[in-house]
Coordinates of C-alpha atoms and ligand atoms in Angstrom, one line a residue:
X1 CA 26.0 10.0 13.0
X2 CA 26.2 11.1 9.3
X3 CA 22.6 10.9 8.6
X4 CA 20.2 13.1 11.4
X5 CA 16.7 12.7 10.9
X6 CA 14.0 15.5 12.4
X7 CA 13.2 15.0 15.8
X8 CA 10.1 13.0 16.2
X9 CA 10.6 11.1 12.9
X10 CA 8.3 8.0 12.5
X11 CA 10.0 4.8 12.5
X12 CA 8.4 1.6 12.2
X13 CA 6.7 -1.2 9.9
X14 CA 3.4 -1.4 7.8
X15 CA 1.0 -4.2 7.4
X16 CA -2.6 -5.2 6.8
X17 CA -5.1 -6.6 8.0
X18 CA -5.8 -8.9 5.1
X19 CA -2.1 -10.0 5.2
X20 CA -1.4 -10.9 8.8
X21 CA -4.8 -12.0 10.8
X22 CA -5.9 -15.2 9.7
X23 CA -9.2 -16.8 10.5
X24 CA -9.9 -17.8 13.5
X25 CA -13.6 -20.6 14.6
X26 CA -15.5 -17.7 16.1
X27 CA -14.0 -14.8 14.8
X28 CA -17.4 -14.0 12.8
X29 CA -15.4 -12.4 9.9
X30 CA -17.0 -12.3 6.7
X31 CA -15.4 -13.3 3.5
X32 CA -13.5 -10.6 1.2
X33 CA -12.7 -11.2 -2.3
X34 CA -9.8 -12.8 -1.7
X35 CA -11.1 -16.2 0.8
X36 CA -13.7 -16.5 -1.9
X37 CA -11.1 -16.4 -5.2
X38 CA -8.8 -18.6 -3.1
X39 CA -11.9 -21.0 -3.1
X40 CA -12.3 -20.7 -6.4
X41 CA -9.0 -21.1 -8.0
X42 CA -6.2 -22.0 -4.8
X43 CA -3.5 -23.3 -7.6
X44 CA -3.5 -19.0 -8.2
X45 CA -1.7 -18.5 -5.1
X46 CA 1.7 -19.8 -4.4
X47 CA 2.1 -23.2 -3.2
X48 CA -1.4 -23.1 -2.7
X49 CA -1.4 -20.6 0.6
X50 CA -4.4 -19.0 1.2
X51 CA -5.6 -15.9 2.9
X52 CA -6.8 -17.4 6.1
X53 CA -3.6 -19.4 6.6
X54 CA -1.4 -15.8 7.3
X55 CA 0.6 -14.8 10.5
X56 CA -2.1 -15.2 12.9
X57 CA -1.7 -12.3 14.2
X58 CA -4.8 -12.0 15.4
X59 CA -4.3 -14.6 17.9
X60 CA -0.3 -13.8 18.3
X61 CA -0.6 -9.8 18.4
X62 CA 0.5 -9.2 22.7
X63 CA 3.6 -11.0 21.2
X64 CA 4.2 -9.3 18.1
X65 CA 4.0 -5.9 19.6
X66 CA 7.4 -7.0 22.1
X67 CA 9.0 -7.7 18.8
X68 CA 7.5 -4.4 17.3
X69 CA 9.3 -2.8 20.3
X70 CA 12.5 -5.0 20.4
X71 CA 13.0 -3.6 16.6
X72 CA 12.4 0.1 16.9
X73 CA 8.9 0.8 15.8
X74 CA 7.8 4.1 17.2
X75 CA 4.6 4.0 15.0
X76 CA 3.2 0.6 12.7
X77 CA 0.4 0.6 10.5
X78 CA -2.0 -1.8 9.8
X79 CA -5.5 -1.7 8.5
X80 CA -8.7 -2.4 9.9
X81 CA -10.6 -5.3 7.3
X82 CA -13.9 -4.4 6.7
X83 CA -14.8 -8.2 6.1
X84 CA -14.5 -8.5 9.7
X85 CA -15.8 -5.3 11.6
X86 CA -19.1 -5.2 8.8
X87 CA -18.6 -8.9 7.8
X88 CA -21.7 -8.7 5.1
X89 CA -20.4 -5.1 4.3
X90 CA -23.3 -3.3 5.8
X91 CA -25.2 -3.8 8.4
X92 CA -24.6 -5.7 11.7
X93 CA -21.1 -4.7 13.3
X94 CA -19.3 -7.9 14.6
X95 CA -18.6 -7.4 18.4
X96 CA -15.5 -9.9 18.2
X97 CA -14.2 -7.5 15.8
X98 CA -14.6 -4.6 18.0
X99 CA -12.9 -6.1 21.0
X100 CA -10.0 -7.3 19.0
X101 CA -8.9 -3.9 16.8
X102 CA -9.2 -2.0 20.8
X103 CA -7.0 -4.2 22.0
X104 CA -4.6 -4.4 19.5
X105 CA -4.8 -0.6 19.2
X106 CA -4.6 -0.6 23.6
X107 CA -1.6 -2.7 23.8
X108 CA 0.4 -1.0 20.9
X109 CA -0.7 2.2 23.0
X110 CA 0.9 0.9 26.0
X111 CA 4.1 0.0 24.4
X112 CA 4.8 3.4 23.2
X113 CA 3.9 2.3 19.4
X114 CA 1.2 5.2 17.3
X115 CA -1.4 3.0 15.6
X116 CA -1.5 4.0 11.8
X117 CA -4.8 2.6 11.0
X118 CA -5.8 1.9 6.9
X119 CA -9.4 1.3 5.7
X120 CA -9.1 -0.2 2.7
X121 CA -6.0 -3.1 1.7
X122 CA -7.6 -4.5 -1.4
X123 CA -9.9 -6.4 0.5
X124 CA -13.7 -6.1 -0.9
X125 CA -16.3 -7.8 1.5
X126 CA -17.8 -10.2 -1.4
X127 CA -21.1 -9.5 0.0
X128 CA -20.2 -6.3 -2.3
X129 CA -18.3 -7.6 -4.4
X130 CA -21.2 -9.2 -5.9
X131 CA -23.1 -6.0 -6.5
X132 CA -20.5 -4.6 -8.4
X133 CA -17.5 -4.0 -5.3
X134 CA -16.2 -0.5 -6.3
X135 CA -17.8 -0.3 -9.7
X136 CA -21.1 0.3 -8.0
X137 CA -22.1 3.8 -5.8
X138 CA -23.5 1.5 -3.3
X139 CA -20.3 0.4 -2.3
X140 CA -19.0 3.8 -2.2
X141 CA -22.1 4.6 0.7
X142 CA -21.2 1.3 2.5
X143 CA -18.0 2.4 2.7
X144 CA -18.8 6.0 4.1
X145 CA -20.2 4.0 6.3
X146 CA -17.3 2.0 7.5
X147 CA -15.3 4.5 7.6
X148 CA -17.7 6.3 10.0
X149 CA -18.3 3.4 12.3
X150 CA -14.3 3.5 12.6
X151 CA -13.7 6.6 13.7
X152 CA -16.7 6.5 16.2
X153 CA -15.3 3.4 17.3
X154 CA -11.5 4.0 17.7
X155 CA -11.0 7.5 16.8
X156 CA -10.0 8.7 20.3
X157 CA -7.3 6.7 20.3
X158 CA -6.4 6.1 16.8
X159 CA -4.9 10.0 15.4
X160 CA -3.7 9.0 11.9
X161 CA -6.0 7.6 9.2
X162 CA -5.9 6.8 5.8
X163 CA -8.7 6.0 3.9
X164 CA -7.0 3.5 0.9
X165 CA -3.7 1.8 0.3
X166 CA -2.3 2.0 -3.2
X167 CA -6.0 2.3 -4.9
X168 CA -4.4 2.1 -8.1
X169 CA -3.8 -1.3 -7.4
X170 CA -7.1 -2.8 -7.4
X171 CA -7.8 -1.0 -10.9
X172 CA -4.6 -2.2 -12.5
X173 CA -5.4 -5.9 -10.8
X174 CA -9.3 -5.6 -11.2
X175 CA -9.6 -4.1 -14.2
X176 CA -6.8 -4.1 -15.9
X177 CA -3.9 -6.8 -15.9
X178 CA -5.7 -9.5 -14.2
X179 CA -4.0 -9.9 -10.6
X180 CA -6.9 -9.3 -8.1
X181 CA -10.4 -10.3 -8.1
X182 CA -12.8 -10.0 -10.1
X183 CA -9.7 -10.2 -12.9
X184 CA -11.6 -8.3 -15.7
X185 CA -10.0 -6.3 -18.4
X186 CA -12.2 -3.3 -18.8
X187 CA -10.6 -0.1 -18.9
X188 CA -14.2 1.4 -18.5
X189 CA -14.3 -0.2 -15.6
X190 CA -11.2 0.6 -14.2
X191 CA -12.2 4.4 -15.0
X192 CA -15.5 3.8 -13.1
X193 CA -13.8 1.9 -10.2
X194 CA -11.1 4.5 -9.6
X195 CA -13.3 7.1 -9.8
X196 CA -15.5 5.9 -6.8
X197 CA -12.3 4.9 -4.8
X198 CA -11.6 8.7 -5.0
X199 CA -14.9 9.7 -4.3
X200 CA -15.2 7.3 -1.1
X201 CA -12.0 8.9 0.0
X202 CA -13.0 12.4 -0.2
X203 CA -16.3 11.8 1.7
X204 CA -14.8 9.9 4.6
X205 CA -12.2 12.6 4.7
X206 CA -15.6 15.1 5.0
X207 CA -16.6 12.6 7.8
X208 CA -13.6 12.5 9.6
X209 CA -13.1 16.3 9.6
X210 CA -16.7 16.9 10.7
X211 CA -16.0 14.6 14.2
X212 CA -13.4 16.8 15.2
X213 CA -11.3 14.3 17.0
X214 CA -8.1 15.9 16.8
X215 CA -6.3 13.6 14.4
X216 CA -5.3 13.6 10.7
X217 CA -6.5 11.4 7.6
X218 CA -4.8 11.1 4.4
X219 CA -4.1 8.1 1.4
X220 CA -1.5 5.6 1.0
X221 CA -0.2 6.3 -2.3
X222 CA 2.4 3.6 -4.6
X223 CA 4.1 7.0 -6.2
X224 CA 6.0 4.9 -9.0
X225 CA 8.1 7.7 -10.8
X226 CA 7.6 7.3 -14.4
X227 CA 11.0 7.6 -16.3
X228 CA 11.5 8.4 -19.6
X229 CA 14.0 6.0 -22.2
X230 CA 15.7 9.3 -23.6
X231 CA 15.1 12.8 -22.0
X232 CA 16.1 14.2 -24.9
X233 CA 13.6 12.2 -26.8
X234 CA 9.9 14.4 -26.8
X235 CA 8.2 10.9 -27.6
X236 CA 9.3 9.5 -24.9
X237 CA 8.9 12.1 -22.3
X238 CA 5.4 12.7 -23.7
X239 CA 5.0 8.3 -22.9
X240 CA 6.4 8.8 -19.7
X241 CA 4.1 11.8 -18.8
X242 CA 0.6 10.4 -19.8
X243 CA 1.8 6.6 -17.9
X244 CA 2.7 9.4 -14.7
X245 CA -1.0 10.7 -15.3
X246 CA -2.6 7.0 -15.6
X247 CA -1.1 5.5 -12.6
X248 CA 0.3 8.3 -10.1
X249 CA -1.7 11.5 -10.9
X250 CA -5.0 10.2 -11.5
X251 CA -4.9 9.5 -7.4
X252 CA -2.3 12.1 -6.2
X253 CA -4.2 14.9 -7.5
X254 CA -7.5 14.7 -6.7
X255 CA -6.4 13.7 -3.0
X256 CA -3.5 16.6 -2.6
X257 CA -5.3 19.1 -5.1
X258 CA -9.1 18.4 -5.6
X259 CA -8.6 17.9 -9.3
X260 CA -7.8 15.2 -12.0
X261 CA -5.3 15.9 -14.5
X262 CA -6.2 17.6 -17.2
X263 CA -4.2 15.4 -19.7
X264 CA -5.9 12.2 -18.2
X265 CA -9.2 13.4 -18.1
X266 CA -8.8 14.7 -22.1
X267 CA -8.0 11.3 -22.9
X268 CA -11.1 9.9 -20.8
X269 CA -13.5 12.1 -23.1
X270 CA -11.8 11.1 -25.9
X271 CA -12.5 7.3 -25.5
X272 CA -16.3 8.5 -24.2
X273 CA -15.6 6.8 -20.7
X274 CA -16.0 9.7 -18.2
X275 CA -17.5 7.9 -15.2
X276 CA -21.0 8.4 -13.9
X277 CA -21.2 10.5 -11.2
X278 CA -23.7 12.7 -9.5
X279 CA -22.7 16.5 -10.1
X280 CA -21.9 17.6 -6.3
X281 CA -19.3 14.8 -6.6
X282 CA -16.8 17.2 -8.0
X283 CA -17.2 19.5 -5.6
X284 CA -16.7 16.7 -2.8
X285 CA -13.4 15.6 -4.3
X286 CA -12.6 19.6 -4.8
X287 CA -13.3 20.5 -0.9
X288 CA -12.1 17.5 1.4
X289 CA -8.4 16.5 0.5
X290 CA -5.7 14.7 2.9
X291 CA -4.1 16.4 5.7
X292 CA -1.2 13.8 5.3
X293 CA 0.4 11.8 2.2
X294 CA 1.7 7.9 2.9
X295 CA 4.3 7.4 -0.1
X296 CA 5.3 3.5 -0.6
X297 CA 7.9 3.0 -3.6
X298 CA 9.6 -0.1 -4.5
X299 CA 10.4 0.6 -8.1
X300 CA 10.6 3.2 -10.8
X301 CA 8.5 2.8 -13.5
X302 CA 10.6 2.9 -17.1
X303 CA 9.0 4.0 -20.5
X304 CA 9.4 4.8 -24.2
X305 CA 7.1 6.2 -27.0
X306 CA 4.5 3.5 -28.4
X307 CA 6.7 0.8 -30.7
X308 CA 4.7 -1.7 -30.5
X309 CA 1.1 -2.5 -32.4
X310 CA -2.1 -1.4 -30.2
X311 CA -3.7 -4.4 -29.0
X312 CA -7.2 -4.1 -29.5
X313 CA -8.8 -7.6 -28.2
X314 CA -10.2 -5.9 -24.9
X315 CA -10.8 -3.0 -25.5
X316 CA -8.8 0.6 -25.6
X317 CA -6.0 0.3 -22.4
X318 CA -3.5 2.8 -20.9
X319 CA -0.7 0.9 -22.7
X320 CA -2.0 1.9 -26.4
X321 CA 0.0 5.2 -25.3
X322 CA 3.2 4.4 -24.0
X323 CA 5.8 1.4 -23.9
X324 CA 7.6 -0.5 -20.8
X325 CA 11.4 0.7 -21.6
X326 CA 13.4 -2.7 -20.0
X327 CA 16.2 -0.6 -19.3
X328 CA 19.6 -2.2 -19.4
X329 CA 22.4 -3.0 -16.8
X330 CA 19.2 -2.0 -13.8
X331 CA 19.6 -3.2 -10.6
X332 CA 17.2 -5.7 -10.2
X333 CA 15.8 -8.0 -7.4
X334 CA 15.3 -10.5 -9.0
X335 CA 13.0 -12.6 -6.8
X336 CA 10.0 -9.6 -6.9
X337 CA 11.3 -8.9 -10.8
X338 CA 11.5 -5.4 -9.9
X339 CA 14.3 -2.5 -10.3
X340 CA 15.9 -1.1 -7.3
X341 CA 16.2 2.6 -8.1
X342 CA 17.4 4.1 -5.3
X343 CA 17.2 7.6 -5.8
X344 CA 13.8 7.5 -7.0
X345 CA 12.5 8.3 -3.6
X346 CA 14.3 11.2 -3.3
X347 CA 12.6 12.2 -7.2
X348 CA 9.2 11.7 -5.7
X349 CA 10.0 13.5 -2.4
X350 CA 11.2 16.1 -4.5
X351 CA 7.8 15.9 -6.6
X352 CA 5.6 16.6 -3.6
X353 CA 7.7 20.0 -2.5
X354 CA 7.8 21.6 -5.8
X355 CA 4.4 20.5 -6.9
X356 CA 2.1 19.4 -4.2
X357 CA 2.7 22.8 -1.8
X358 CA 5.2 19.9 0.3
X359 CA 2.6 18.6 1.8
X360 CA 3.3 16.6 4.6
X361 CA 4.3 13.1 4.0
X362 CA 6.2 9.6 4.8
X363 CA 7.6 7.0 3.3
X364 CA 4.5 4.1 4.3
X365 CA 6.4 1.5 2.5
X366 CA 9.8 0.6 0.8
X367 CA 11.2 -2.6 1.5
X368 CA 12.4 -5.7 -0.7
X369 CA 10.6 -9.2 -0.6
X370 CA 13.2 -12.3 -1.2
X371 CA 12.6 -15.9 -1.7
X372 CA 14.4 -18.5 0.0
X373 CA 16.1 -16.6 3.2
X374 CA 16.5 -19.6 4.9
X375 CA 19.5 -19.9 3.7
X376 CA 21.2 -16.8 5.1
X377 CA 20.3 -18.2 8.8
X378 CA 23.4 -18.2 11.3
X379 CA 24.4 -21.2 14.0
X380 CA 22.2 -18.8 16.5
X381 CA 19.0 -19.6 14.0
X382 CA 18.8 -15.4 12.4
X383 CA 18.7 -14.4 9.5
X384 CA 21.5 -12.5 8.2
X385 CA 19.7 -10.4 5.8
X386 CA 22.3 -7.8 5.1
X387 CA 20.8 -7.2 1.6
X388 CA 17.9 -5.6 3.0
X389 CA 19.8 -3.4 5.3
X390 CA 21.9 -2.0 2.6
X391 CA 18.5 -1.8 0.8
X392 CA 17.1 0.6 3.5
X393 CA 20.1 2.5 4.2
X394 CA 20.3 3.6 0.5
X395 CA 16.9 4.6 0.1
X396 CA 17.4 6.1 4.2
X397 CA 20.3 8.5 2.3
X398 CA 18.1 9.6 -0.2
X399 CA 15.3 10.5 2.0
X400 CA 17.5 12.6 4.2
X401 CA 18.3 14.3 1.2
X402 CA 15.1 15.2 0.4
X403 CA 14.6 16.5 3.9
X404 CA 17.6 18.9 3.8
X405 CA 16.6 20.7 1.1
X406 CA 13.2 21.2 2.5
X407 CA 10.9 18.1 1.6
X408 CA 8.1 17.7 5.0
X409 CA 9.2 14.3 4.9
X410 CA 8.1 12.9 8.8
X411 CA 8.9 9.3 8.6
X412 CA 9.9 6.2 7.1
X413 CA 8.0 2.5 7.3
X414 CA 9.1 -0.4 5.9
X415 CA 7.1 -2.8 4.6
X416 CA 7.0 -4.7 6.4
X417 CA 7.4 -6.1 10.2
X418 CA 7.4 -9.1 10.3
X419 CA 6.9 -12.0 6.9
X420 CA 3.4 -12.1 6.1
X421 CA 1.0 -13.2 2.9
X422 CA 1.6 -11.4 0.0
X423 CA -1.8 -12.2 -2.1
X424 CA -1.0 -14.6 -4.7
X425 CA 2.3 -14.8 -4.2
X426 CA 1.2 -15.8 -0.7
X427 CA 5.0 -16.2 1.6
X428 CA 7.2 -16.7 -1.5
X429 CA 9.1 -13.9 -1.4
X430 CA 9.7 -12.6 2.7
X431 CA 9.7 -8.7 3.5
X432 CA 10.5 -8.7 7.1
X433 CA 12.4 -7.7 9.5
X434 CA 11.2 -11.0 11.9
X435 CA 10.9 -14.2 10.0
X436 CA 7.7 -16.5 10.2
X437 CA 8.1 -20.3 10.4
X438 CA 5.4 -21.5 8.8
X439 CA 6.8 -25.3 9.4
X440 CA 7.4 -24.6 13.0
X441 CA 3.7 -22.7 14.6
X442 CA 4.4 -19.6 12.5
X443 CA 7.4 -18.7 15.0
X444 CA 8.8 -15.5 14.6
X445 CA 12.9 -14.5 15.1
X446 CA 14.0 -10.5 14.6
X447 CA 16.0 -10.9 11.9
X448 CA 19.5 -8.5 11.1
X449 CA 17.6 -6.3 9.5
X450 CA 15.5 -5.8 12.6
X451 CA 17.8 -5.7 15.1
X452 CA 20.0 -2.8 12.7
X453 CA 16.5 -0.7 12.2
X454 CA 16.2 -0.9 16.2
X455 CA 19.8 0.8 16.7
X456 CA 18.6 3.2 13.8
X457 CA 16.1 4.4 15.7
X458 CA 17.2 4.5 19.2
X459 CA 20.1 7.2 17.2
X460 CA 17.4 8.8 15.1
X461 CA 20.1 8.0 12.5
X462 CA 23.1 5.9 11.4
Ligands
LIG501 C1 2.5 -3.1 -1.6 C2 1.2 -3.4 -0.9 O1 2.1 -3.0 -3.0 O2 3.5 -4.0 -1.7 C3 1.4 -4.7 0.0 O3 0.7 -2.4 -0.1 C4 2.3 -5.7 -0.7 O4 0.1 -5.2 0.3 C5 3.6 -5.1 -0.9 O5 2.3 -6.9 0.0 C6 4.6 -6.0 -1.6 O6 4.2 -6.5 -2.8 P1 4.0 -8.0 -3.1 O7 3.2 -8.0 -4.4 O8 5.3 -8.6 -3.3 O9 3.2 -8.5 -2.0

């Protein structure tokens, strides 16, 4: 075995909720943001898929779980939709959804699997949405709320929780660049939105701690290093530092560190956009940070100083300070349109020892989506996906790098198990390591990849 990993390392898969259940008659779920924009506007999402058309997993989970097993998966995340446990968003708790999440969290129990539960996947209940979603302080208590009736509900069995997947994402698709619901560009808004994610965070963090049940809570962060065109180039490393504070900082420190950068929040004052907030809020944010850090990377982020003329039709943005550098000869995949950088997992790993105290962290997503895989299946019907096993092994190197010289790196996740719906781009491009028919009942075969990944972790290595 050339590459060891630590006893105990965590290997499996993550998913959401939003992204794999479906809706079922009877299943009382409430709508999120997402049933009611694919209502709106279905030709937004690819070939018109919407978000109650997904894996079915609530249905199909008993079987999913022996494929969880048959590929490896020591641990799998998914996340727990608020749309269906509080379908109005406050208020009445939805029995159906009670019974469901225990036995889904029973039966990966059983099979030796560590539910990873996530509270928030970008999925708004639009009963909330419509009073502002994360823009208003109401939604922040309605979340507090959630997050409580979760614990109490599932917290003797569940031991790792995370309070948000990639909350920059709803603020660059929300707020910013127009990919998520409600679609705005309002970079007031964003500042307001992201600020109350954080805050939401830190007080179910201070709810979580206070029930002592003998688990740990962190975020799920999208840690996309921010690289500069020339190093040598003060311009540019100044670009690339402020786009690091915008989109990786702004979450990272407040949830390792209690703080906000100092250079983001200068430039928040500057534009006279500093969010409202109640004054004990800082003090919230200060005292109740993660025990544990999720990291999901896909791509490096690539910058330059500011070439091009501001924009000014909506409003100041974060890209009046900094450039996208399209760097050439990348690796690309070209389905998703982003860079494979491999070793910038090992930069960000790297990141958290020398400046975060290495706190303890995994890797809660890497992976690479592809369109068309169909045609890489064999005469036995699988998939021979051997891109996405050299994918993983390449990042897998860099990891264990970062672990040798010291980084408290205690697992790796891919994203994700098996194909599911990935928002607008719905099952275009396929992430997993078991394929989803959707012209044949949504019937699932372990893929190469998965059947590698299962021998990966059965060594602890390859
Ligand atoms: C992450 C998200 O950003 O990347 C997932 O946590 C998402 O929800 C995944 O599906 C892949 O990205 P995309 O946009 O191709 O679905």
């Amino acid at each position: 075995m050339t590459y060891q990993f630590p006893e105990g390392f965590w290997w499996g898969s993550a998913a959401s909720g939003p992204q794999t259940e479906g809706t079922f008659p009877g299943d009382k779920k409430g709508p999120s943001i997402w049933d009611y924009w694919y209502e709106q506007e279905p030709e937004k999402f690819f070939d018109r898929v919407g978000p109650e058309k997904t894996s079915q997993v609530y249905k199909r989970y008993k079987e999913d779980i022996q494929l969880m097993k048959e590929t490896g998966h020591n641990t799998f995340r998914t996340s727990i939709q608020w749309s269906r446990l509080i379908p109005a968003g406050t208020g009445e708790v939805n029995q159906e959804a009670v019974a469901f999440y225990h036995d889904y969290f029973d039966e990966l129990i059983a099979n030796g699997i560590e539910p990873f539960v996530n509270l928030y996947h970008f999925d708004m209940p639009m009963a909330l949405q419509e009073k502002g979603g994360w823009l208003s302080r109401e939604t922040v208590e309605a979340y507090v709320v959630f997050a409580k009736t979760c614990f109490e509900l599932f917290g003797t069995k569940v031991k790792k929780w995370f309070t948000h997947n990639e909350p920059i994402v709803p603020i660059e698709g929300g707020y910013l660049y127009q990919f998520h619901y409600p679609n705005e560009i309002n970079m007031k808004h964003a500042v307001q939105a992201g600020f109350h994610e954080t805050l939401a965070s830190a007080k179910a963090i201070k709810e979580y701690h206070a029930l002592e049940l003998g688990g740990e809570i962190g975020i799920i962060l999208n840690l996309t290093p921010s690289y500069p065109r020339d190093e040598a180039n003060p311009e540019d490393v100044k670009a690339a530092q402020i786009a690091d504070a915008f989109f990786n900082r702004s979450f990272l420190d407040p949830a390792v560190k209690g703080t906000f950068p100092e250079e983001l929040v200068t430039i928040i004052k500057e534009l006279d956009m500093i969010p409202e907030h109640e004054a004990e809020d800082l003090v919230i944010i200060q005292e109740n940070t993660i025990d544990l850090l999720g990291i999901n990377y896909y791509q490096p982020r690539r910058i330059m100083a500011k070439e091009t003329p501001i924009d000014h039709t909506n409003g100041p943005l974060p890209d009046d300070y900094f450039d996208n550098y399209d760097k050439p000869d990348k690796k690309m995949n070209p389905y998703r349109g982003w860079e494979i950088y491999e070793k910038g997992i090992y930069d960000i790993l790297t990141n958290t020892r020398e400046n975060y105290g290495n706190i303890k962290c995994y890797i809660s997503e890497n992976g690479m989506g592809v369109e068309g895989e169909e045609r890489f299946v064999n005469d036995e019907g699988i998939i021979e996906d051997d891109y996405r096993i050299e994918f993983v092994k390449e990042h897998l190197k860099y990891v264990h790098q970062a672990i040798q010289e010291g980084t408290n790196c205690v697992g790796y996740h891919m994203w994700t198990c098996m194909d599911n719906w990935s928002w607008t781009n719905a099952y275009k491009n396929r992430y997993g390591f078991i394929s989803v028919d959707l012209n044949h009942d949504a019937k699932r075969t372990i893929k190469k990849s998965g059947r590698w990944y299962k021998e990966v972790s059965d060594n602890n290595g390859f």
